[in-house]
């Protein structure tokens, strides 16, 4: 036992704590070493499992790599067999000059499938047959132009024949001086007013008409009355002159005019004119002489003319002339029809030849299996390399883990030796240390408790002493109080004896006063209790009122929330389905919900829905049955719309508790009821308009029109690209090389797309019903896939994308060496060119395309091409070559750029504005420099700009 007041005389607590801490530290070190050993062993085991998995994965990867290699070999063998079959089927149909080099080129292309920058068989085939195809298409263009010319000539000939047959082409050819419009003039030409006399033979009639035509009398105008010849009147007139002394035209020509007012010229005036022209053999006998053998004389003019037959004078002559000319037109039409048939035959042969080339291109063996197998082989190789690396890494990790286990075990033994504790006894030592520490703590606590109890005993003894002193003082006070009480009692008794009855009355009054006072105090207490009860009741009533108000507010909020939940049921489609009265609406603005009462529109909707559903009593079973029927109906609707083939997309949403079904088509989503009405109306219209066969005929007609349009645009594009290719090959770089361009089918097209492209290469008139059906099926499938891929795009845009023939083909460029050899110009090949060749090869297609397009403009139109930051990164030599190229194409360039000068010998003329910015003056100045082909002239004095026609306004401030 410790003496009173002693804390820890022997220092047992400190020694126990130090010994316990030392042992605990040793145990922790041993345990840490054991944990390190266990973690190292776990890591070793985990790495062993990882190594086994990596080895298994490596084995599987090796197996997959061998299988992929076998698939590649099989795919190559199958492709070689397909190429051999293709060659047997199509090789004999190809021209000899194409077939011989093509066989080796296709074999090399097939062998090079999978190699980087290796050309595909389609590219090789296209490069081989492209010149032949271009030649055929060029010949087709020539035939189309020739056919257009012949069709125009044939139409003109048909029009001429119809005009002759309609007797609208009897007049002789117009002579100079006969340009006046005679449609509204009175009178008629001579040939229309006369006929030959019956005694005149055919030979004499031919001579007379030939002389009249040569002399200018045949189509001369005869007016009903004499009229002066005015200046500017481009017409020749006949008028009566001196009558001939001998025979005259009146003896051989007879007036052929109607009598009366309908006659354009009177017979008397016409006879007088005819008698003014002699028909004798002497040309000098009269001022105007016409002989029967075709001679004529007019004043100082004399001459002769001959014709086989009379053509204009007399209905018989005119009819004979018409028949001869119609026969001539028929002969010319027969010849033109023969030429057109021959052109059609040649065009058909060219189309067949192109179809053979396209069919061979479409039937080329596909190398997709080889490419896919090579890709799979590449992936297998990558997986094998990855698994090998993973296996090597796992082996290294396992070795490291084994080494780490050895290191941690040695560290454990070293720690155990340092602390003289066996690793197996670490738990026992730790338990002993814990027990020792616990015992030491208990002993220390017991000693501290003993000291506190000793202090409590001393304090209790002190309190006992004080209590004894207080008890003695209280006894003394009690004795003094007893003495004082005895004295007071004695005084009271003496007072009673002295006062007597008066004292009793006073005491009674005192007693009553005390009683009244006690009652008043009791009433005060009762009143205070009543006041507290009233205050408590008032507080309870206030709390009840507040709770009622809060409940009313909550109820109103819930009522509004419930009313707002009624919004999905206020849709017009649902109200119509419930047969609610029209005119119901739902508040469209938040301001309509202001106020304590619900909007009247909401109350009306609720009352209408309540009235419509008053007789309904749904149960759980009926709700389940309704849900089942609705689900089945939606499935049936989706199936029927999918089977319609019109890309109708049903959509429904039940997020608001009401399942609303809408049908989306090219016009957007519509409620199912409105959609059904529109479909019913469309069906009625369709039944009135078209039957199935009529619809098919209409679709074929539209598809034929579409195919013809695509064919024409494709042909025009080919012609444009052929012209580009010709222009590009005719312009060479300084090294002698040049670049050619071709327009080939895209590599990503499938077999069906290639087949449709082949069909569209032919004229639409040659398409068979099977071809139209195949095209219809293909485009319908493409449109359906596009609708499924882009559901939100308008139908017009989808149709434009599907029918965009430009995406079906791609441009292919070829580098043409000076010796004529060609190779595909790929990115890798382009990167190996010199800097100048790279620039020229990039700008040459641009210049050629602009040149080909601008050739369709008028000769005086500007050939403008704008280049921003022109020739950036190109040295001066390359710029000179590019400018020479632009000059060869006769292009007008508008260029901007830093340090850009067009002062090259190949440039005939250029205007250059050099701009300078002044930050201090906040202005930009411009200096004009003109290159005239040999010298650069600066506009220092402003005279050069004026000479070029500049108004000079840029030098005048805006404020002025």
Short mmCIF file of C-alpha atoms in Angstrom, two decimals, residues 221-455:
data_model
loop_
_atom_site.label_atom_id
_atom_site.label_comp_id
_atom_site.label_asym_id
_atom_site.label_seq_id
_atom_site.Cartn_x
_atom_site.Cartn_y
_atom_site.Cartn_z
CA UNK A 221 -45.45 44.85 -157.85
CA UNK A 222 -48.52 46.07 -159.72
CA UNK A 223 -50.77 48.51 -157.88
CA UNK A 224 -54.46 48.97 -158.66
CA UNK A 225 -53.81 52.58 -159.56
CA UNK A 226 -50.83 54.64 -160.48
CA UNK A 227 -48.79 55.66 -157.44
CA UNK A 228 -45.58 57.64 -157.15
CA UNK A 229 -42.37 55.90 -156.01
CA UNK A 230 -41.28 57.44 -152.70
CA UNK A 231 -37.76 57.64 -151.34
CA UNK A 232 -36.92 54.78 -149.01
CA UNK A 233 -39.57 52.44 -150.48
CA UNK A 234 -37.68 49.18 -151.06
CA UNK A 235 -39.83 47.70 -153.83
CA UNK A 236 -40.04 47.60 -157.67
CA UNK A 237 -43.30 48.54 -159.47
CA UNK A 238 -44.73 47.91 -162.96
CA UNK A 239 -46.72 50.63 -164.67
CA UNK A 240 -48.16 51.02 -168.16
CA UNK A 241 -45.72 52.40 -170.75
CA UNK A 242 -45.77 52.92 -174.51
CA UNK A 243 -47.40 49.96 -176.22
CA UNK A 244 -45.20 47.76 -178.37
CA UNK A 245 -45.65 48.04 -182.14
CA UNK A 246 -45.50 44.27 -182.64
CA UNK A 247 -46.07 41.23 -180.44
CA UNK A 248 -46.15 41.90 -176.70
CA UNK A 249 -46.57 40.02 -173.41
CA UNK A 250 -50.32 40.43 -173.79
CA UNK A 251 -50.12 37.83 -176.59
CA UNK A 252 -48.50 35.16 -174.38
CA UNK A 253 -49.75 36.10 -170.88
CA UNK A 254 -53.41 36.21 -169.95
CA UNK A 255 -54.71 38.11 -166.90
CA UNK A 256 -55.63 35.62 -164.16
CA UNK A 257 -57.61 37.91 -161.84
CA UNK A 258 -61.10 37.84 -160.41
CA UNK A 259 -63.67 40.24 -161.74
CA UNK A 260 -65.30 42.89 -159.66
CA UNK A 261 -64.21 44.53 -156.42
CA UNK A 262 -62.26 41.45 -155.16
CA UNK A 263 -59.66 41.78 -157.93
CA UNK A 264 -56.34 43.27 -156.68
CA UNK A 265 -55.66 44.83 -160.11
CA UNK A 266 -58.06 45.48 -162.94
CA UNK A 267 -57.67 43.44 -166.13
CA UNK A 268 -57.43 46.63 -168.21
CA UNK A 269 -54.46 47.99 -166.17
CA UNK A 270 -52.78 44.60 -166.26
CA UNK A 271 -53.28 44.29 -170.05
CA UNK A 272 -51.85 47.80 -170.58
CA UNK A 273 -48.73 46.85 -168.62
CA UNK A 274 -48.33 43.60 -170.59
CA UNK A 275 -48.63 45.50 -173.92
CA UNK A 276 -45.82 47.78 -172.79
CA UNK A 277 -43.33 44.88 -173.06
CA UNK A 278 -42.46 43.60 -176.54
CA UNK A 279 -41.80 39.94 -177.33
CA UNK A 280 -40.16 40.32 -180.75
CA UNK A 281 -36.76 38.94 -181.64
CA UNK A 282 -34.99 42.33 -181.94
CA UNK A 283 -33.87 43.48 -178.51
CA UNK A 284 -33.44 47.06 -179.66
CA UNK A 285 -36.91 47.39 -181.15
CA UNK A 286 -38.51 48.53 -177.89
CA UNK A 287 -37.39 49.88 -174.49
CA UNK A 288 -38.55 46.66 -172.80
CA UNK A 289 -38.25 43.37 -174.65
CA UNK A 290 -38.84 39.79 -173.43
CA UNK A 291 -38.26 37.01 -175.96
CA UNK A 292 -39.59 33.47 -175.99
CA UNK A 293 -36.04 32.01 -175.85
CA UNK A 294 -35.11 33.66 -172.53
CA UNK A 295 -33.51 36.92 -173.71
CA UNK A 296 -34.49 40.32 -172.36
CA UNK A 297 -33.62 44.00 -172.78
CA UNK A 298 -34.42 47.02 -170.57
CA UNK A 299 -32.98 50.25 -171.79
CA UNK A 300 -29.18 49.95 -171.67
CA UNK A 301 -29.42 46.48 -170.00
CA UNK A 302 -29.69 43.27 -172.03
CA UNK A 303 -29.20 39.66 -171.07
CA UNK A 304 -30.49 36.11 -171.16
CA UNK A 305 -31.52 33.36 -168.70
CA UNK A 306 -32.79 29.81 -168.97
CA UNK A 307 -34.94 27.43 -166.93
CA UNK A 308 -36.06 23.88 -167.44
CA UNK A 309 -39.67 24.59 -166.61
CA UNK A 310 -41.86 27.48 -165.68
CA UNK A 311 -42.27 27.57 -161.90
CA UNK A 312 -44.29 30.61 -160.88
CA UNK A 313 -46.60 31.75 -163.67
CA UNK A 314 -49.77 29.68 -163.70
CA UNK A 315 -51.22 27.22 -161.17
CA UNK A 316 -49.93 24.22 -163.13
CA UNK A 317 -46.36 25.50 -163.10
CA UNK A 318 -46.54 26.31 -159.45
CA UNK A 319 -48.03 22.88 -158.66
CA UNK A 320 -45.28 21.18 -160.66
CA UNK A 321 -42.68 23.21 -158.81
CA UNK A 322 -44.24 22.28 -155.47
CA UNK A 323 -44.28 18.61 -156.35
CA UNK A 324 -40.67 18.73 -157.44
CA UNK A 325 -39.59 20.53 -154.32
CA UNK A 326 -41.67 18.18 -152.10
CA UNK A 327 -40.03 15.23 -153.84
CA UNK A 328 -36.66 16.83 -153.23
CA UNK A 329 -37.55 17.32 -149.55
CA UNK A 330 -38.68 13.71 -149.29
CA UNK A 331 -35.41 12.53 -150.80
CA UNK A 332 -33.50 14.71 -148.38
CA UNK A 333 -35.62 13.41 -145.45
CA UNK A 334 -34.96 9.82 -146.52
CA UNK A 335 -31.27 10.54 -146.65
CA UNK A 336 -31.39 12.26 -143.26
CA UNK A 337 -33.37 9.35 -141.74
CA UNK A 338 -30.77 6.95 -143.07
CA UNK A 339 -28.01 9.07 -141.60
CA UNK A 340 -29.87 9.26 -138.27
CA UNK A 341 -30.38 5.50 -138.24
CA UNK A 342 -26.70 5.05 -138.97
CA UNK A 343 -25.82 7.45 -136.14
CA UNK A 344 -28.19 5.58 -133.81
CA UNK A 345 -26.57 2.30 -134.79
CA UNK A 346 -23.13 3.76 -134.13
CA UNK A 347 -24.34 5.22 -130.81
CA UNK A 348 -25.79 1.84 -129.87
CA UNK A 349 -22.49 0.17 -130.72
CA UNK A 350 -20.64 2.76 -128.62
CA UNK A 351 -23.10 2.28 -125.76
CA UNK A 352 -22.69 -1.48 -126.01
CA UNK A 353 -18.92 -1.08 -125.98
CA UNK A 354 -19.13 1.17 -122.92
CA UNK A 355 -21.52 -1.27 -121.27
CA UNK A 356 -18.99 -4.04 -121.92
CA UNK A 357 -16.29 -1.94 -120.25
CA UNK A 358 -18.58 -0.98 -117.35
CA UNK A 359 -19.84 -4.54 -116.97
CA UNK A 360 -16.27 -5.77 -116.82
CA UNK A 361 -15.50 -3.07 -114.25
CA UNK A 362 -18.56 -4.01 -112.21
CA UNK A 363 -17.67 -7.69 -112.37
CA UNK A 364 -14.07 -7.22 -111.24
CA UNK A 365 -13.25 -9.52 -108.32
CA UNK A 366 -13.71 -7.81 -105.02
CA UNK A 367 -10.66 -7.66 -102.78
CA UNK A 368 -12.63 -6.80 -99.71
CA UNK A 369 -12.20 -10.32 -98.34
CA UNK A 370 -8.41 -10.04 -98.75
CA UNK A 371 -8.40 -6.61 -97.18
CA UNK A 372 -10.57 -7.80 -94.30
CA UNK A 373 -8.39 -10.89 -93.87
CA UNK A 374 -5.26 -8.73 -93.94
CA UNK A 375 -6.80 -6.40 -91.40
CA UNK A 376 -7.69 -9.37 -89.26
CA UNK A 377 -4.15 -10.68 -89.71
CA UNK A 378 -2.79 -7.28 -88.72
CA UNK A 379 -5.00 -7.25 -85.66
CA UNK A 380 -3.90 -10.81 -84.85
CA UNK A 381 -0.25 -9.77 -85.24
CA UNK A 382 -0.85 -6.76 -83.03
CA UNK A 383 -2.59 -8.96 -80.45
CA UNK A 384 0.27 -11.48 -80.65
CA UNK A 385 2.86 -8.76 -80.14
CA UNK A 386 0.83 -7.32 -77.29
CA UNK A 387 0.43 -10.74 -75.65
CA UNK A 388 4.13 -11.44 -76.06
CA UNK A 389 4.97 -8.13 -74.47
CA UNK A 390 2.43 -8.83 -71.75
CA UNK A 391 3.90 -12.31 -71.19
CA UNK A 392 7.43 -10.89 -71.01
CA UNK A 393 6.25 -8.20 -68.63
CA UNK A 394 4.37 -10.78 -66.53
CA UNK A 395 7.51 -12.99 -66.41
CA UNK A 396 9.59 -10.03 -65.33
CA UNK A 397 6.99 -9.08 -62.71
CA UNK A 398 6.90 -12.67 -61.44
CA UNK A 399 10.69 -12.77 -61.16
CA UNK A 400 10.64 -9.46 -59.33
CA UNK A 401 7.94 -10.79 -57.00
CA UNK A 402 9.98 -13.93 -56.23
CA UNK A 403 13.02 -11.78 -55.51
CA UNK A 404 10.87 -9.49 -53.34
CA UNK A 405 9.65 -12.51 -51.32
CA UNK A 406 13.26 -13.51 -50.62
CA UNK A 407 14.19 -9.97 -49.59
CA UNK A 408 11.19 -9.64 -47.23
CA UNK A 409 11.88 -13.04 -45.65
CA UNK A 410 15.48 -12.04 -44.98
CA UNK A 411 14.29 -8.73 -43.53
CA UNK A 412 11.86 -10.67 -41.26
CA UNK A 413 14.60 -12.93 -39.92
CA UNK A 414 16.90 -9.97 -39.36
CA UNK A 415 14.20 -8.08 -37.43
CA UNK A 416 13.41 -11.15 -35.32
CA UNK A 417 17.09 -11.54 -34.49
CA UNK A 418 17.46 -7.89 -33.53
CA UNK A 419 14.50 -8.03 -31.11
CA UNK A 420 15.13 -11.61 -29.95
CA UNK A 421 11.57 -12.56 -30.80
CA UNK A 422 10.68 -15.48 -32.95
CA UNK A 423 8.27 -14.60 -35.78
CA UNK A 424 5.89 -17.34 -34.65
CA UNK A 425 5.81 -15.91 -31.09
CA UNK A 426 4.91 -12.40 -32.20
CA UNK A 427 1.23 -12.91 -31.40
CA UNK A 428 1.96 -14.36 -27.96
CA UNK A 429 4.40 -11.51 -27.18
CA UNK A 430 1.90 -8.96 -28.36
CA UNK A 431 -0.81 -10.53 -26.15
CA UNK A 432 1.55 -10.55 -23.14
CA UNK A 433 2.49 -6.93 -23.77
CA UNK A 434 -1.18 -6.04 -23.94
CA UNK A 435 -1.88 -7.91 -20.69
CA UNK A 436 1.13 -6.27 -19.02
CA UNK A 437 0.02 -2.86 -20.15
CA UNK A 438 -3.52 -3.56 -18.99
CA UNK A 439 -2.34 -4.71 -15.56
CA UNK A 440 -0.08 -1.69 -15.20
CA UNK A 441 -2.93 0.61 -16.13
CA UNK A 442 -5.24 -1.14 -13.63
CA UNK A 443 -2.63 -0.88 -10.87
CA UNK A 444 -2.04 2.79 -11.58
CA UNK A 445 -5.78 3.46 -11.59
CA UNK A 446 -6.25 1.56 -8.30
CA UNK A 447 -3.50 3.58 -6.67
CA UNK A 448 -5.03 6.83 -7.91
CA UNK A 449 -8.47 5.73 -6.62
CA UNK A 450 -6.97 4.93 -3.20
CA UNK A 451 -5.53 8.45 -2.98
CA UNK A 452 -8.86 10.02 -3.91
CA UNK A 453 -10.65 7.95 -1.24
CA UNK A 454 -8.15 9.08 1.40
CA UNK A 455 -8.80 12.69 0.45
#
